[in-house]
């Protein structure tokens, strides 16, 4: 137990003051509008996915097969996400849409570019390159790990 916790628990007046403070903080904290947040996330995520589908349909109309069109669509979305992050637009979109902007592949591009931009002033090696995957690194590690595990299961059981 920390010294502060020991001093608070040993003094009844401080305990009451702490309880009063906790109550005031709880009561004064703004309550999130869940319906509004859900609607915004749905709209932003849906708009990103709708744009991605439009790009995919355009690629298919050029005569590419599904796999080729999907790969090119992903590259274009990553480029757009990185570009919007660099211009500062993606942060505003994320503030408005919350999780709706984080789920699509453009959110991944944002998590790679934002730390790189933030630490670029520290140099290319120790700044930008070292911090590039700060946020997205664990996602990549667990994504690759789950792919290896699922491929091993598929290989063992012949799915």
Coordinates of C-alpha atoms in Angstrom, one line a residue:
X1 CA 0.0 0.0 0.0
X2 CA 1.4 3.4 -0.9
X3 CA 2.1 6.1 1.7
X4 CA -0.8 8.2 0.4
X5 CA -3.2 5.3 0.7
X6 CA -2.0 4.6 4.2
X7 CA -2.3 8.2 5.3
X8 CA -5.8 8.4 3.8
X9 CA -7.0 5.2 5.4
X10 CA -5.7 6.1 8.8
X11 CA -7.3 9.5 9.0
X12 CA -11.1 9.5 9.0
X13 CA -11.4 13.1 7.9
X14 CA -9.2 12.4 4.9
X15 CA -11.3 9.3 4.1
X16 CA -14.5 11.4 4.1
X17 CA -12.8 14.1 2.1
X18 CA -11.6 11.5 -0.4
X19 CA -15.1 10.0 -0.6
X20 CA -16.6 13.5 -1.1
X21 CA -14.1 14.2 -3.8
X22 CA -14.8 10.9 -5.6
X23 CA -18.5 11.6 -5.5
X24 CA -18.1 15.1 -6.9
X25 CA -15.8 13.9 -9.7
X26 CA -18.3 11.1 -10.5
X27 CA -21.3 13.5 -10.6
X28 CA -19.5 16.3 -12.5
X29 CA -17.9 14.1 -15.1
X30 CA -19.7 14.6 -18.4
X31 CA -21.8 11.6 -19.4
X32 CA -21.1 10.3 -22.9
X33 CA -24.0 10.3 -25.3
X34 CA -23.8 6.7 -26.3
X35 CA -26.4 6.8 -29.0
X36 CA -24.7 9.8 -30.7
X37 CA -21.2 8.1 -30.4
X38 CA -22.6 4.9 -31.9
X39 CA -24.3 6.8 -34.8
X40 CA -21.1 8.8 -35.5
X41 CA -18.9 5.7 -35.5
X42 CA -21.4 3.9 -37.8
X43 CA -21.5 6.8 -40.2
X44 CA -17.8 7.3 -40.4
X45 CA -16.9 3.6 -40.6
X46 CA -19.7 3.1 -43.1
X47 CA -18.5 6.0 -45.3
X48 CA -15.0 4.7 -45.3
X49 CA -16.2 1.2 -46.2
X50 CA -18.5 2.6 -48.9
X51 CA -15.6 4.5 -50.4
X52 CA -13.5 1.4 -50.3
X53 CA -16.3 -0.5 -52.1
X54 CA -16.5 2.2 -54.8
X55 CA -12.7 1.9 -55.3
X56 CA -13.1 -1.9 -55.5
X57 CA -15.9 -1.7 -58.0
X58 CA -13.8 0.7 -60.1
X59 CA -10.9 -1.7 -60.0
X60 CA -13.2 -4.6 -61.0
X61 CA -14.5 -2.5 -63.9
X62 CA -11.0 -2.2 -65.2
X63 CA -10.9 -5.9 -65.7
X64 CA -9.0 -7.0 -62.7
X65 CA -10.0 -10.2 -60.9
X66 CA -11.2 -10.1 -57.2
X67 CA -7.8 -10.7 -55.7
X68 CA -6.0 -8.1 -57.8
X69 CA -8.7 -5.5 -57.2
X70 CA -8.7 -6.2 -53.5
X71 CA -4.9 -5.7 -53.2
X72 CA -5.0 -2.5 -55.1
X73 CA -7.9 -1.2 -53.1
X74 CA -6.1 -1.9 -49.8
X75 CA -3.0 -0.1 -51.1
X76 CA -5.1 2.9 -52.2
X77 CA -6.9 3.0 -48.8
X78 CA -3.6 2.9 -46.9
X79 CA -2.3 5.7 -49.0
X80 CA -5.4 7.8 -48.4
X81 CA -5.3 7.2 -44.7
X82 CA -1.6 8.1 -44.5
X83 CA -2.2 11.2 -46.6
X84 CA -5.1 12.4 -44.5
X85 CA -3.0 11.8 -41.4
X86 CA -0.2 13.9 -42.8
X87 CA -2.6 16.7 -43.6
X88 CA -4.2 16.5 -40.1
X89 CA -7.6 15.6 -41.5
X90 CA -7.7 12.1 -40.1
X91 CA -7.4 13.3 -36.5
X92 CA -10.5 15.5 -37.0
X93 CA -12.3 12.5 -38.5
X94 CA -11.3 10.3 -35.6
X95 CA -12.5 13.0 -33.1
X96 CA -15.9 13.0 -34.8
X97 CA -16.3 9.3 -35.6
X98 CA -14.4 7.7 -32.8
X99 CA -14.0 3.9 -33.3
X100 CA -15.6 4.2 -36.7
X101 CA -12.3 5.6 -38.0
X102 CA -10.1 3.1 -36.2
X103 CA -11.6 -0.1 -37.6
X104 CA -11.0 0.1 -41.3
X105 CA -7.5 -0.2 -42.9
X106 CA -7.2 3.6 -43.0
X107 CA -7.1 3.5 -39.2
X108 CA -4.1 1.2 -39.4
X109 CA -2.4 3.6 -41.8
X110 CA -3.1 6.4 -39.2
X111 CA -1.5 4.4 -36.4
X112 CA 1.7 3.9 -38.4
X113 CA 2.0 7.5 -39.8
X114 CA 1.1 9.5 -36.6
X115 CA 3.9 8.3 -34.4
X116 CA 6.4 8.6 -37.3
X117 CA 5.4 12.2 -37.8
X118 CA 5.5 12.9 -34.1
X119 CA 9.0 11.6 -33.6
X120 CA 10.5 12.6 -37.0
X121 CA 12.3 15.6 -35.4
X122 CA 14.4 13.2 -33.5
X123 CA 15.9 11.9 -36.7
X124 CA 15.2 9.1 -39.2
X125 CA 16.7 6.2 -37.2
X126 CA 16.1 6.9 -33.5
X127 CA 13.0 9.0 -34.1
X128 CA 10.9 8.1 -37.0
X129 CA 12.0 4.5 -37.7
X130 CA 12.2 3.5 -34.0
X131 CA 8.7 4.8 -33.2
X132 CA 7.0 3.9 -36.5
X133 CA 5.2 0.8 -35.1
X134 CA 4.7 2.0 -31.6
X135 CA 0.9 1.7 -31.8
X136 CA 0.5 -0.8 -34.6
X137 CA 3.3 -3.1 -33.7
X138 CA 1.3 -5.3 -31.3
X139 CA -1.5 -5.5 -33.9
X140 CA 1.0 -6.8 -36.5
X141 CA 2.6 -9.3 -34.1
X142 CA -0.7 -10.8 -33.0
X143 CA -2.0 -10.8 -36.6
X144 CA 1.0 -12.7 -37.8
X145 CA 0.9 -15.0 -34.8
X146 CA -2.8 -15.8 -35.3
X147 CA -2.2 -16.4 -39.1
X148 CA 0.6 -18.9 -38.3
X149 CA -1.5 -20.7 -35.7
X150 CA -4.5 -20.9 -38.0
X151 CA -2.3 -22.1 -40.9
X152 CA -0.8 -24.8 -38.6
X153 CA -4.3 -25.9 -37.6
X154 CA -5.4 -26.0 -41.2
X155 CA -2.3 -28.0 -42.2
X156 CA -2.7 -30.5 -39.3
X157 CA -6.4 -31.2 -39.8
X158 CA -6.5 -30.7 -43.6
X159 CA -9.3 -28.1 -43.6

